[in-house]
XYZ file of C-alpha atoms in Angstrom:
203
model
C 80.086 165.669 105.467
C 78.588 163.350 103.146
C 81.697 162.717 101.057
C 83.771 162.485 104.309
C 81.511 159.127 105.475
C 81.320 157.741 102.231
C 85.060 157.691 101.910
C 85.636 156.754 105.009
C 83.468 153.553 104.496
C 85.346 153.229 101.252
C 88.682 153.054 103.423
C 87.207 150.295 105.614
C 86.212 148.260 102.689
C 89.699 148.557 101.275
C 91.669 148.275 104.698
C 89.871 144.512 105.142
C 91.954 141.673 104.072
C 90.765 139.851 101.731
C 92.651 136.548 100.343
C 89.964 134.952 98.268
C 90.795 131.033 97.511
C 89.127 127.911 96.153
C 90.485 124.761 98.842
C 90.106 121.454 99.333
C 90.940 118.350 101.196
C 90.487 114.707 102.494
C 90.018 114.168 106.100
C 89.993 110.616 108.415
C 88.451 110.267 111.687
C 85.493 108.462 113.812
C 81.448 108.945 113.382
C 79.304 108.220 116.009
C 74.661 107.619 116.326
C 73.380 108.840 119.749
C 70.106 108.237 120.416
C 68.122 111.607 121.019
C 69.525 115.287 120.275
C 72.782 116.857 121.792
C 73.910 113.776 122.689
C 77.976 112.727 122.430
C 79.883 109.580 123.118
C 82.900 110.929 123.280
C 81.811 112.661 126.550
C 79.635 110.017 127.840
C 76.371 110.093 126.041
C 74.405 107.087 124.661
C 75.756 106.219 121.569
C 76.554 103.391 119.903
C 80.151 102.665 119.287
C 82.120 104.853 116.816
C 82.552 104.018 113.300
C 85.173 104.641 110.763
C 84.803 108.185 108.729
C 86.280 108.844 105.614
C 85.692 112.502 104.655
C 86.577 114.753 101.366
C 85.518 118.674 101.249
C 85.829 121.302 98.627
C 85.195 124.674 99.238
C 85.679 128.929 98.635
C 87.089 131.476 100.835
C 85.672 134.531 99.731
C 87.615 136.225 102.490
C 89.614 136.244 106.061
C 86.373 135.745 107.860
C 83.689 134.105 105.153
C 83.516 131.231 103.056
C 80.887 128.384 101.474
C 82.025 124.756 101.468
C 80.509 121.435 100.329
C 81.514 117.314 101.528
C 80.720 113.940 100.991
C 81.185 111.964 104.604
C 81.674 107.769 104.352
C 80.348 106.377 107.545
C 82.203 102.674 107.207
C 82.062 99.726 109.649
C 85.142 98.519 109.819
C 83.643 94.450 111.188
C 82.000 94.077 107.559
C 85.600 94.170 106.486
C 85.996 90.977 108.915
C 82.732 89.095 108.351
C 81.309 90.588 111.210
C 80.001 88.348 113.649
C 77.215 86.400 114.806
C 74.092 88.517 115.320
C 76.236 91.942 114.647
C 74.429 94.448 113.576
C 76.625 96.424 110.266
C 76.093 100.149 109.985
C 77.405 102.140 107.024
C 75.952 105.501 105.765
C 77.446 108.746 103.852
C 76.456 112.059 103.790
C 76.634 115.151 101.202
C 76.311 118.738 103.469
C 76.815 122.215 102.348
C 78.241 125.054 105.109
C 78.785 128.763 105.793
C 81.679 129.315 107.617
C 83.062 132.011 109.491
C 86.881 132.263 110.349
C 88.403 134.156 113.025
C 92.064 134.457 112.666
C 94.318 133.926 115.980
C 97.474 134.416 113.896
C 99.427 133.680 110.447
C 99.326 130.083 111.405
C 95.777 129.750 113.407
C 92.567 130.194 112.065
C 89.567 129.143 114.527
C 86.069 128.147 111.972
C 82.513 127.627 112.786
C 78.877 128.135 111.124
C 75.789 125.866 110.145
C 75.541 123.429 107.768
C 71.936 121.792 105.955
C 72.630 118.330 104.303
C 71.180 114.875 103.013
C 72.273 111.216 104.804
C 71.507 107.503 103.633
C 71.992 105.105 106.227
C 72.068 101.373 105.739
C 71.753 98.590 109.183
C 72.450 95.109 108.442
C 72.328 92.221 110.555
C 72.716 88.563 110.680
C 71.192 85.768 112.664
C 73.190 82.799 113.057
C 71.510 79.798 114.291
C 72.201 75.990 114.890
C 70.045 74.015 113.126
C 71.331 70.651 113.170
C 71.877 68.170 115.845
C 74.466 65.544 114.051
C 77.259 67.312 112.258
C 77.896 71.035 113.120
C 75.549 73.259 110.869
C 74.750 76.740 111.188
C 72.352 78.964 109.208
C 72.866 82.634 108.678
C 69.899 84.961 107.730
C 70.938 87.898 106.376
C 68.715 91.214 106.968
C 68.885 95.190 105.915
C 67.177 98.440 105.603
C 68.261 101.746 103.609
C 66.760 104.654 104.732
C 67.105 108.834 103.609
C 67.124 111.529 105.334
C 67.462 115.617 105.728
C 69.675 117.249 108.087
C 70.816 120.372 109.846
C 74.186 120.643 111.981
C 76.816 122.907 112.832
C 80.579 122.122 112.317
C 83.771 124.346 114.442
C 87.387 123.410 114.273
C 90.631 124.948 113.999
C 93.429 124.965 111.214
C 96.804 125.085 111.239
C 99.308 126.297 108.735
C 102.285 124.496 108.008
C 105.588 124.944 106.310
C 105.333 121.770 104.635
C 102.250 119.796 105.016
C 99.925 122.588 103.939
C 96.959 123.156 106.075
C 96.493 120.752 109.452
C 92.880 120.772 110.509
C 90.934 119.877 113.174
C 87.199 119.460 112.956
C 83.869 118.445 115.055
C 80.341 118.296 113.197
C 76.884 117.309 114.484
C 73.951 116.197 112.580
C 70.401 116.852 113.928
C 67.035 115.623 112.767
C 68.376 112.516 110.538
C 64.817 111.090 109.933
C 65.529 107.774 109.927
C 63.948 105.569 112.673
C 66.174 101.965 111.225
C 68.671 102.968 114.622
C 66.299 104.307 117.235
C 62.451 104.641 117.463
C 63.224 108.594 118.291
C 65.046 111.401 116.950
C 68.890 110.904 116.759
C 72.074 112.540 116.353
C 75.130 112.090 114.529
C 78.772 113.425 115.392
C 81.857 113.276 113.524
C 85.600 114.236 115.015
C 88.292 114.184 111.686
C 91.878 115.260 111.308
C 92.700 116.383 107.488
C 95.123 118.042 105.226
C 93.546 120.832 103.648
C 95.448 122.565 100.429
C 94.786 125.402 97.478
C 93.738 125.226 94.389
């Protein structure tokens, strides 16, 4: 009886598929602060307006259903490119997070992901303050203010992946940041959401 379980438990270990791979890939999408936890713009919470997100991920699949994966997250704002404007306030941050993912595969083509991630974020506000400060000729003086702060987080990220003939992988991907201990946005605990669309290939 004994060696019957332990061989059958052996033929379950073998009988999982297992496709271990090393991955990567760059990803382009929006980033968004809400003020308090939970919150979304992008279905109606209070948040400031998106900003651009630049993303780049690395990462092992150890098999169908489990794999590790690290990033590095740009959070740009796209009116410093411009000059901004007067009395706009310029956010830019980046973040480095580390996941455990678990995959649940619909098909050959379809894989559905989700799991927890822990990760660091520094933030940086700037701001001008244009005045006019001179009655005769027209003359304007612009003050120039900033803060950097740091900051710990914990999230979860879910998305889905495609598989393509050509392209390689197509994915799809949500994550939220909690507890980003900065107080340079809002005097309370805030959240931060990204939404990106990448191309994900082996390596």
């Amino acid at each position: 009886m004994k060696y019957g379980l332990t061989a059958l438990l052996a033929g379950a270990l073998v009988s999982v598929p297992v496709h271990a791979e090393n991955y990567g890939g760059l990803a382009l999408g929006a980033a968004e602060f809400c003020e308090g936890v939970g919150e979304s713009g992008f279905f109606g919470g209070d948040c400031l307006n998106p900003r651009f997100l630049l993303r780049g991920y690395a990462g092992h699949r150890f098999s169908d259903f489990v794999s590790v994966e690290l990033s590095f997250d740009a959070i740009l704002d796209p009116r410093g490119w411009f000059g901004g404007g007067h009395g706009n306030t310029e956010i830019n941050g980046a973040t480095v997070g580390a996941y455990g993912l678990m995959s649940l595969p619909l098909a050959d083509e379809v894989r559905l992901f989700v799991g927890p991630g822990i990760g660091g974020s520094m933030i940086h506000t700037s701001w001008g303050d244009t005045r006019y400060i001179e009655a005769g000729d027209e003359t304007w003086e612009t003050r120039e203010s900033g803060d950097t702060t740091f900051g710990m987080n914990i999230g979860w990220t879910a998305g889905v992946e495609f598989e393509t003939n050509h392209a390689g992988v197509v994915r799809v991907q949500w994550q939220t940041w909690r507890s980003m201990d900065s107080d340079v946005l809002f005097d309370d605990e805030f959240s931060a959401n990204y939404l990106s669309v990448s191309l994900r290939e082996h390596f």
